Short mmCIF file of N, CA and C in Angstrom, two decimals:
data_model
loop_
_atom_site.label_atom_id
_atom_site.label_comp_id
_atom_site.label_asym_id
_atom_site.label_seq_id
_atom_site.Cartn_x
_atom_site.Cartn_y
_atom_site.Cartn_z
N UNK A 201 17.71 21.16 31.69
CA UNK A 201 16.45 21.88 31.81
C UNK A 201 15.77 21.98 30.45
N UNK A 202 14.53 22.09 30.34
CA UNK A 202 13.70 22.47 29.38
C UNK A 202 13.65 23.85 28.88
N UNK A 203 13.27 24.27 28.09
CA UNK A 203 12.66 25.74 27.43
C UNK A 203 11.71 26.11 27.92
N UNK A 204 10.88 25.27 28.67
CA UNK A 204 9.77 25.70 29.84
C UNK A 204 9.97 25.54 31.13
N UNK A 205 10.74 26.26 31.53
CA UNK A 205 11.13 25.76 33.35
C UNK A 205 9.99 26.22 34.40
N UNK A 206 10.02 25.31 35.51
CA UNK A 206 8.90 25.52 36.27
C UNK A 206 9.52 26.32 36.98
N UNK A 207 8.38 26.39 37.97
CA UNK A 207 8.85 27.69 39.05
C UNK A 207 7.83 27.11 40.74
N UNK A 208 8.42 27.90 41.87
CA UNK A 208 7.71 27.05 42.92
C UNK A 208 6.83 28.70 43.20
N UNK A 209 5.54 28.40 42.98
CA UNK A 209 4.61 29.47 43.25
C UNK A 209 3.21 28.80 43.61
N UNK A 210 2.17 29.59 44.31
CA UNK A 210 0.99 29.38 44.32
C UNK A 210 0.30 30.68 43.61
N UNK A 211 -1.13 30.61 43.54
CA UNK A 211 -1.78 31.23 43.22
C UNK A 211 -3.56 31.56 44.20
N UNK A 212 -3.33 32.90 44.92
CA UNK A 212 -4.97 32.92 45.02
C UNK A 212 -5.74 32.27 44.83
N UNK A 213 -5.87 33.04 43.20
CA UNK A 213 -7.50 32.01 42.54
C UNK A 213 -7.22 30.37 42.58
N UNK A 214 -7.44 29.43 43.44
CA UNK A 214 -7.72 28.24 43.68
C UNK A 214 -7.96 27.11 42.16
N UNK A 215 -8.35 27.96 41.52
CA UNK A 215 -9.17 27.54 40.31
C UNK A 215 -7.65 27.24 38.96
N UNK A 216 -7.06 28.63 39.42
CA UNK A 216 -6.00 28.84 37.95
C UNK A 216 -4.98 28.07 39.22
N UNK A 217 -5.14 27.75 40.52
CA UNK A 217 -3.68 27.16 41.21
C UNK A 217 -4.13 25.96 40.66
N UNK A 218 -4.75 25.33 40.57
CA UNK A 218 -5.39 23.69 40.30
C UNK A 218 -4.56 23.24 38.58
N UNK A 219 -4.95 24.80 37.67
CA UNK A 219 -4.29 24.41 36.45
C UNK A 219 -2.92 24.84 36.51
N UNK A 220 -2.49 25.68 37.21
CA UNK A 220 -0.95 25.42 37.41
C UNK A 220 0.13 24.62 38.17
N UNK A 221 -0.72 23.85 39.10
CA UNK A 221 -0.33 22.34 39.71
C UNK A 221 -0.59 21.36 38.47
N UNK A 222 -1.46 21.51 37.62
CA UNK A 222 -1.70 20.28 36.86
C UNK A 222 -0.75 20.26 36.11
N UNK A 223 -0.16 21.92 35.14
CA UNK A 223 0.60 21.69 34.51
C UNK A 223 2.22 21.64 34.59
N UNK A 224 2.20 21.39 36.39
CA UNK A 224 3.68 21.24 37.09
C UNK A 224 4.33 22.82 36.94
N UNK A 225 3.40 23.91 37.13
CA UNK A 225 4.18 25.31 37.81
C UNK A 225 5.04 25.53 36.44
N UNK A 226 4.62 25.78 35.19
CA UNK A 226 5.32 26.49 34.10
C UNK A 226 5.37 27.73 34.43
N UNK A 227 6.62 28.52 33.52
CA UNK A 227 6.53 29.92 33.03
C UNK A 227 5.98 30.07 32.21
N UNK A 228 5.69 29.54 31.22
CA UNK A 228 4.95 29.49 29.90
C UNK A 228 4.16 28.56 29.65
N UNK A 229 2.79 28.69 29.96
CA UNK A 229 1.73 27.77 30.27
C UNK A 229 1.43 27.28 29.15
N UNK A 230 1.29 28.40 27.83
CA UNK A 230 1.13 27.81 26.43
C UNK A 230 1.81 26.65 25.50
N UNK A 231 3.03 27.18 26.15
CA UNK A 231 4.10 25.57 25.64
C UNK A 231 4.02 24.68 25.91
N UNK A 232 4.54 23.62 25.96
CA UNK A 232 4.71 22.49 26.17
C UNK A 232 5.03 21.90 27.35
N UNK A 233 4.45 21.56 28.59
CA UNK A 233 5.24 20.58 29.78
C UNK A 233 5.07 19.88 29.81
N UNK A 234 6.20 19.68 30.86
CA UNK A 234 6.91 18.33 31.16
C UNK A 234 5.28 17.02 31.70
N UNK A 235 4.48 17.92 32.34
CA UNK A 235 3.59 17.16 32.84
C UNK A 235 2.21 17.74 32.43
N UNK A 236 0.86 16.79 32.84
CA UNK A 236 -0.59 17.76 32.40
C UNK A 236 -1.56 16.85 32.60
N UNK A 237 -1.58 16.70 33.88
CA UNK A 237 -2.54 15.72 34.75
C UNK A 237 -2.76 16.56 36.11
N UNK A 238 -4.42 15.77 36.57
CA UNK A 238 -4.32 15.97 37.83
C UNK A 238 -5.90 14.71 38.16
N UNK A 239 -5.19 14.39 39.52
CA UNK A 239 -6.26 12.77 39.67
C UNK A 239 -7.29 13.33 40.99
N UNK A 240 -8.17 13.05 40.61
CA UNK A 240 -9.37 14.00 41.93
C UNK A 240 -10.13 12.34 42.53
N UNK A 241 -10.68 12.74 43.23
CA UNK A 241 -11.80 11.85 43.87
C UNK A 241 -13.24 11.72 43.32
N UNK A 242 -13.04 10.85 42.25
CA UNK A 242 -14.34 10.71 40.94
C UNK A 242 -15.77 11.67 41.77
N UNK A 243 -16.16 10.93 42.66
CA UNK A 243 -17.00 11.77 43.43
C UNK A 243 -16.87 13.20 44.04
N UNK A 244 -16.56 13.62 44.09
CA UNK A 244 -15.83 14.99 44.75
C UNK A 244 -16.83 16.19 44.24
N UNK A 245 -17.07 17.14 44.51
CA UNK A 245 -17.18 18.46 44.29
C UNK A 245 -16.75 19.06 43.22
N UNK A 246 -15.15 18.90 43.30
CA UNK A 246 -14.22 19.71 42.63
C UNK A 246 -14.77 18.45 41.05
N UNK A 247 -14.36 17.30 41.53
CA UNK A 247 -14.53 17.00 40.09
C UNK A 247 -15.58 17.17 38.97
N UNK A 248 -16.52 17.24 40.04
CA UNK A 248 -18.00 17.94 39.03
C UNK A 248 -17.74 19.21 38.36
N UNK A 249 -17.13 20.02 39.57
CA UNK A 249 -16.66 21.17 38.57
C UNK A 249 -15.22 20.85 37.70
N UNK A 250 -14.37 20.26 37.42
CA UNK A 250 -14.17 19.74 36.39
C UNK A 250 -14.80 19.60 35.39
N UNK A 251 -16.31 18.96 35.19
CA UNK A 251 -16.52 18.25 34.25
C UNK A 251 -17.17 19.39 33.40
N UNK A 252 -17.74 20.65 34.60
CA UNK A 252 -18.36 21.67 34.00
C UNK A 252 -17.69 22.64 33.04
N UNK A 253 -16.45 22.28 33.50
CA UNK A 253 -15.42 23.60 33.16
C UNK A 253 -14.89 23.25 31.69
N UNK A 254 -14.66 24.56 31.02
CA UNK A 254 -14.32 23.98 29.48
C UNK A 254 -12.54 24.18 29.79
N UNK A 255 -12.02 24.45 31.12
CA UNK A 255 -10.19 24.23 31.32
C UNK A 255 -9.96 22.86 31.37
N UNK A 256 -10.57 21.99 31.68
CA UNK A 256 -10.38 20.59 32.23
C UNK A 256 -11.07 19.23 30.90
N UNK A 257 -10.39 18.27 30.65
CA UNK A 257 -10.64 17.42 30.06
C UNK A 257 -10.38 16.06 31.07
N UNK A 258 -12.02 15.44 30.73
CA UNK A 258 -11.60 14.00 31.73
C UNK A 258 -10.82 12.79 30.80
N UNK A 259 -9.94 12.18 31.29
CA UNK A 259 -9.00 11.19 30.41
C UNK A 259 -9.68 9.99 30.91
N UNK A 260 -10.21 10.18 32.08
CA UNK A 260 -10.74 8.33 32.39
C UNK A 260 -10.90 8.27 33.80
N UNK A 261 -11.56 7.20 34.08
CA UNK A 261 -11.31 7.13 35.47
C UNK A 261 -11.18 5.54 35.95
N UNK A 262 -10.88 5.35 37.10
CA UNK A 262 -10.32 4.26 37.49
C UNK A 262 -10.95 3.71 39.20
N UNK A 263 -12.00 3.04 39.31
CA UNK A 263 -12.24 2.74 40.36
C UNK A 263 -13.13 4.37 40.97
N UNK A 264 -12.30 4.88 42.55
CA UNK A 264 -12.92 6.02 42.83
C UNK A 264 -12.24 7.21 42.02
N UNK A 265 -11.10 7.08 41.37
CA UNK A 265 -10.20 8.07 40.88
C UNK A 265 -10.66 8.24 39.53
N UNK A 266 -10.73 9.82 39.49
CA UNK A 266 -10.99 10.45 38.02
C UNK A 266 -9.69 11.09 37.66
N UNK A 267 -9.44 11.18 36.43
CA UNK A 267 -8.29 11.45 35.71
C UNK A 267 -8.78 13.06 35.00
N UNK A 268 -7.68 13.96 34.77
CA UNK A 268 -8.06 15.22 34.21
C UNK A 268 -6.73 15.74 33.64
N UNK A 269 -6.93 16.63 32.52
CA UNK A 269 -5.76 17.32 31.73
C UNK A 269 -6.55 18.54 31.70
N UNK A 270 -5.21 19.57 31.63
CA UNK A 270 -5.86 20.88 31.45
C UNK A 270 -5.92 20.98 29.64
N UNK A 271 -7.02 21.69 29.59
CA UNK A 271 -7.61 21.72 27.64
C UNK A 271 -6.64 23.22 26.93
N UNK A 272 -6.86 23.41 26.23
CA UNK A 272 -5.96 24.34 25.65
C UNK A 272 -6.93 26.12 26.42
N UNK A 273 -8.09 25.62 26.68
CA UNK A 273 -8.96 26.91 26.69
C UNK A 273 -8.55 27.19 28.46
N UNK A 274 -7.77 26.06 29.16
CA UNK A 274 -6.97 26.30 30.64
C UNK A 274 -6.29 26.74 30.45
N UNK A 275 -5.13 26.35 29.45
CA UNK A 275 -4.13 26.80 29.32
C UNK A 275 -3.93 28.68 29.14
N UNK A 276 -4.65 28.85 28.00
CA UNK A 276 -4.64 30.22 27.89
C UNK A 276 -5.56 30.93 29.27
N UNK A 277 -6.04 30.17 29.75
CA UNK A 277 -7.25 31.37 31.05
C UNK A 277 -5.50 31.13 32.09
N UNK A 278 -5.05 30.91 32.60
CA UNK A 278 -3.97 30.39 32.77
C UNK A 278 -3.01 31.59 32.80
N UNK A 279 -2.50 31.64 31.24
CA UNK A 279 -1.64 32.79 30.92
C UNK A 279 -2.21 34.12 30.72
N UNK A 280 -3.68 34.08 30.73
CA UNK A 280 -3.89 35.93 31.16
C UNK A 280 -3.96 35.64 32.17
N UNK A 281 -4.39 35.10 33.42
CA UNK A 281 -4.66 35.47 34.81
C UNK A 281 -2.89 35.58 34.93
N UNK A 282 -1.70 35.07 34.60
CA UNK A 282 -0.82 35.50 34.92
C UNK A 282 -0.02 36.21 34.62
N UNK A 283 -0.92 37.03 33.51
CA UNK A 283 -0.11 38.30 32.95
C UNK A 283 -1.06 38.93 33.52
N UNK A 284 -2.18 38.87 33.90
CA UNK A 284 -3.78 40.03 34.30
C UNK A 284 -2.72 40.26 35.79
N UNK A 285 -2.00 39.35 36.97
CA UNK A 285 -1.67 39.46 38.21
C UNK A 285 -0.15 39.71 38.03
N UNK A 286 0.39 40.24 36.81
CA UNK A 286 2.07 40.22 36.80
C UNK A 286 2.73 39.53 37.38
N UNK A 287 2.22 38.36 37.00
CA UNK A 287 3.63 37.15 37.74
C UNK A 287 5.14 37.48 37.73
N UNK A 288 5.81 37.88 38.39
CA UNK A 288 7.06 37.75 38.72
C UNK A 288 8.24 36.90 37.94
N UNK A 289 7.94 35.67 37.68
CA UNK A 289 8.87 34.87 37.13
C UNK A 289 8.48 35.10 35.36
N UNK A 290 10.44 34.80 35.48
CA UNK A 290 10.82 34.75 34.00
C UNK A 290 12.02 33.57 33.83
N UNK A 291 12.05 33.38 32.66
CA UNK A 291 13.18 32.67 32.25
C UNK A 291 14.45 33.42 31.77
N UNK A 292 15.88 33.55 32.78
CA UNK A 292 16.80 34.11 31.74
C UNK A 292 17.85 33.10 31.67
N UNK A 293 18.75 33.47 30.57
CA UNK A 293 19.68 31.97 29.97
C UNK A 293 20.89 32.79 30.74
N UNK A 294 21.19 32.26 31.87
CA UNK A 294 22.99 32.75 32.60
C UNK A 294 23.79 31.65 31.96
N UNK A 295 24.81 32.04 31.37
CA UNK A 295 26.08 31.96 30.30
C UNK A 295 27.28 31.87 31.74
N UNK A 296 28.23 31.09 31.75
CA UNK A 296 29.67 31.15 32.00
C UNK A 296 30.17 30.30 31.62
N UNK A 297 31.51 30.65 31.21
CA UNK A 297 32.47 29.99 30.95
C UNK A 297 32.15 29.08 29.52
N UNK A 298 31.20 29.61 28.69
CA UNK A 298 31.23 28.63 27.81
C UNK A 298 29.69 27.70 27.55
N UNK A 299 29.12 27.74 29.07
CA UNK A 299 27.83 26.90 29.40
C UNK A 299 26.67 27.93 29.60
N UNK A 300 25.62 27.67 29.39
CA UNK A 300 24.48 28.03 29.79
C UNK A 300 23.63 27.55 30.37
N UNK A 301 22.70 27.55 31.04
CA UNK A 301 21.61 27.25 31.07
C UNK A 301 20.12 28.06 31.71
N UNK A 302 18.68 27.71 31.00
CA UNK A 302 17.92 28.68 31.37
C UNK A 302 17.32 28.39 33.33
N UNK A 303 17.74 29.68 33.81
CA UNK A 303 16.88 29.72 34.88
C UNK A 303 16.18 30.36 35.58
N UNK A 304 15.07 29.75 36.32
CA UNK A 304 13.28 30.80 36.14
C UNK A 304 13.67 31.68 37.72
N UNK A 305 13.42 32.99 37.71
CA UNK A 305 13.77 33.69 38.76
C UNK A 305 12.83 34.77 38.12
N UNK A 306 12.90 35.44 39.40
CA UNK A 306 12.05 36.88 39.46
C UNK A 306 12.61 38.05 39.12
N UNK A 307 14.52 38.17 38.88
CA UNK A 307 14.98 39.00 38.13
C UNK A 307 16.42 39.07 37.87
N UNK A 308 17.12 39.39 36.81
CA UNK A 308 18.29 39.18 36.32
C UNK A 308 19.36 38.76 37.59
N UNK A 309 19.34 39.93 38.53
CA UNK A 309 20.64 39.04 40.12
C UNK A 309 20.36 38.05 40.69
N UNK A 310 18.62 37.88 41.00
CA UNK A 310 18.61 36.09 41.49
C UNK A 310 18.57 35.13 40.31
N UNK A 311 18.67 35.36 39.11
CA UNK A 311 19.04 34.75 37.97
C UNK A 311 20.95 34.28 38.11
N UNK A 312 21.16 34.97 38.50
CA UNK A 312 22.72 35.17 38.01
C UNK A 312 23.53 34.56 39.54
N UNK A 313 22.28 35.01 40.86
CA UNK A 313 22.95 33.91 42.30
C UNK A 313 22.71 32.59 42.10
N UNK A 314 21.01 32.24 41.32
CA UNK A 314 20.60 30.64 41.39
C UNK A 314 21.66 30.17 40.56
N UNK A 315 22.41 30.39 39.78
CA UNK A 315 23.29 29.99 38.51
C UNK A 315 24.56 30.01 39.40
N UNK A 316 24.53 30.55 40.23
CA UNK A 316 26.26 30.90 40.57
C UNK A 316 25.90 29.49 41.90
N UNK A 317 25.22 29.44 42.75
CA UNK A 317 25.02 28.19 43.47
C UNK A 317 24.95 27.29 42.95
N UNK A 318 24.74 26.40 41.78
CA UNK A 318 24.64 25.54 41.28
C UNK A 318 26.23 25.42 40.81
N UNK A 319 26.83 25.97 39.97
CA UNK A 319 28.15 26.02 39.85
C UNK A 319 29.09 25.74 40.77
N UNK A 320 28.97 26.53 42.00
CA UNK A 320 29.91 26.17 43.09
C UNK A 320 30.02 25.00 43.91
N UNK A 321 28.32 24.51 43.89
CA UNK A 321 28.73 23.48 44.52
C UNK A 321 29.66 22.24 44.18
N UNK A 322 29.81 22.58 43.01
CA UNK A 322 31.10 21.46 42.33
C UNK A 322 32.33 22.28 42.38
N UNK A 323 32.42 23.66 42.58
CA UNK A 323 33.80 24.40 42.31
C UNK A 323 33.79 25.16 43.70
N UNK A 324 34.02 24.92 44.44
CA UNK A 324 33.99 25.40 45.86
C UNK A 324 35.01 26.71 46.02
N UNK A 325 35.94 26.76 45.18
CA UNK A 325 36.96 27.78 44.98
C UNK A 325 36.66 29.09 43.74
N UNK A 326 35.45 28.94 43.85
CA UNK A 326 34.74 29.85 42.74
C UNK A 326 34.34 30.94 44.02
N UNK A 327 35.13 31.79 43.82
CA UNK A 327 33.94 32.89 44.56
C UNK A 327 32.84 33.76 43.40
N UNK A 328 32.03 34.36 44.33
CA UNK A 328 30.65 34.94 43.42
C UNK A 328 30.92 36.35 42.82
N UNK A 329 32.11 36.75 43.35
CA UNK A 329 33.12 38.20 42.61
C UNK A 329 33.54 37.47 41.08
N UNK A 330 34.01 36.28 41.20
CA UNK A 330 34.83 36.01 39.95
C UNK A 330 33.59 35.20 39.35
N UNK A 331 32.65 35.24 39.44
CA UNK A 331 31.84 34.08 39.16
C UNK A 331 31.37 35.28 38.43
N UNK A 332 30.77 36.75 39.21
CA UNK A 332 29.99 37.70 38.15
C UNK A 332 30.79 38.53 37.38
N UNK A 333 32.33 38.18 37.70
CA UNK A 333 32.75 39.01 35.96
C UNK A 333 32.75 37.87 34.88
N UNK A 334 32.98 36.84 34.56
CA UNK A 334 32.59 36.34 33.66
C UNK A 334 31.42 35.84 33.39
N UNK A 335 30.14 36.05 33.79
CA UNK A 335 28.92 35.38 33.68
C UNK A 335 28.07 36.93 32.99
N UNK A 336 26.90 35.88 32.02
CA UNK A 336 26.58 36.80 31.69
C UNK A 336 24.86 36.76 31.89
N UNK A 337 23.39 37.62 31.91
CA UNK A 337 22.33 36.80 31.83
C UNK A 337 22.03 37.95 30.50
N UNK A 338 20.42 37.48 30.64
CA UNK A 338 19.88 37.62 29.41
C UNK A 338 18.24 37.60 29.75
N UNK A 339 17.42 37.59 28.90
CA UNK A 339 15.75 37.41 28.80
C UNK A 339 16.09 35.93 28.25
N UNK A 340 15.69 35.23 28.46
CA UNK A 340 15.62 33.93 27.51
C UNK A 340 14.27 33.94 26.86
N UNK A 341 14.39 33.59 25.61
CA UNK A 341 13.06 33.81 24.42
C UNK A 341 12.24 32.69 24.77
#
């Protein structure tokens, strides 16, 4: 996993869901992802408003297809609308046995079940009693 893990959410505003599909559903919109595209129908509606919008940068287009990245001024409208609506998801780092890794949940126990399912399915003799005395979570920074 990355230091920016996605998360499976929508959003209301249509507008900030468009830049959080583009930038593949981050927790942290400001950082860095994995992805930062989105391909419209050159003609379209939406893409005009694209072109209006200072969130959207056009990269090119191709035949009927227009190409778009979200601009840094998406990015941040982005992360207040999802601190302005208290988004739910966070990143915490669940620790066992030695391993970590960060994962995006809505709060420390489904942090510490998504971590304990992933584990078991290779250790089938893990129960989730012995799985939560040695496991530990955290806020991940």
């Amino acid at each position: 996993m990355t230091d920016n893990p996605t998360v499976n959410r929508w959003l209301e505003d249509k507008d900030m869901d468009h830049i959080d599909h583009a930038l593949g559903r981050p927790i942290y919109p400001l950082r860095a992802t994995y992805r930062n595209h989105f391909a419209i129908d050159a003609t379209s509606t939406r893409a005009a408003g694209f072109d209006a919008s200072p969130h959207w940068t056009k990269r090119g287009q191709r035949d009927d297809m227009a190409f778009y990245s979200v601009s840094d001024a998406g990015r941040q409208a982005l992360a207040d609308h999802l601190s302005k609506i208290e988004d739910p998801w966070r990143a915490f780092l669940v620790s066992f046995d030695g391993y970590s890794s960060i994962v995006p949940e809505r709060n420390r126990n489904k942090a510490k079940y998504s971590y304990y399912l992933m584990v078991s399915d290779g250790w089938s003799e893990l129960t989730f009693s012995d799985f939560c005395k040695r496991a530990t979570v955290r806020n991940a920074a």
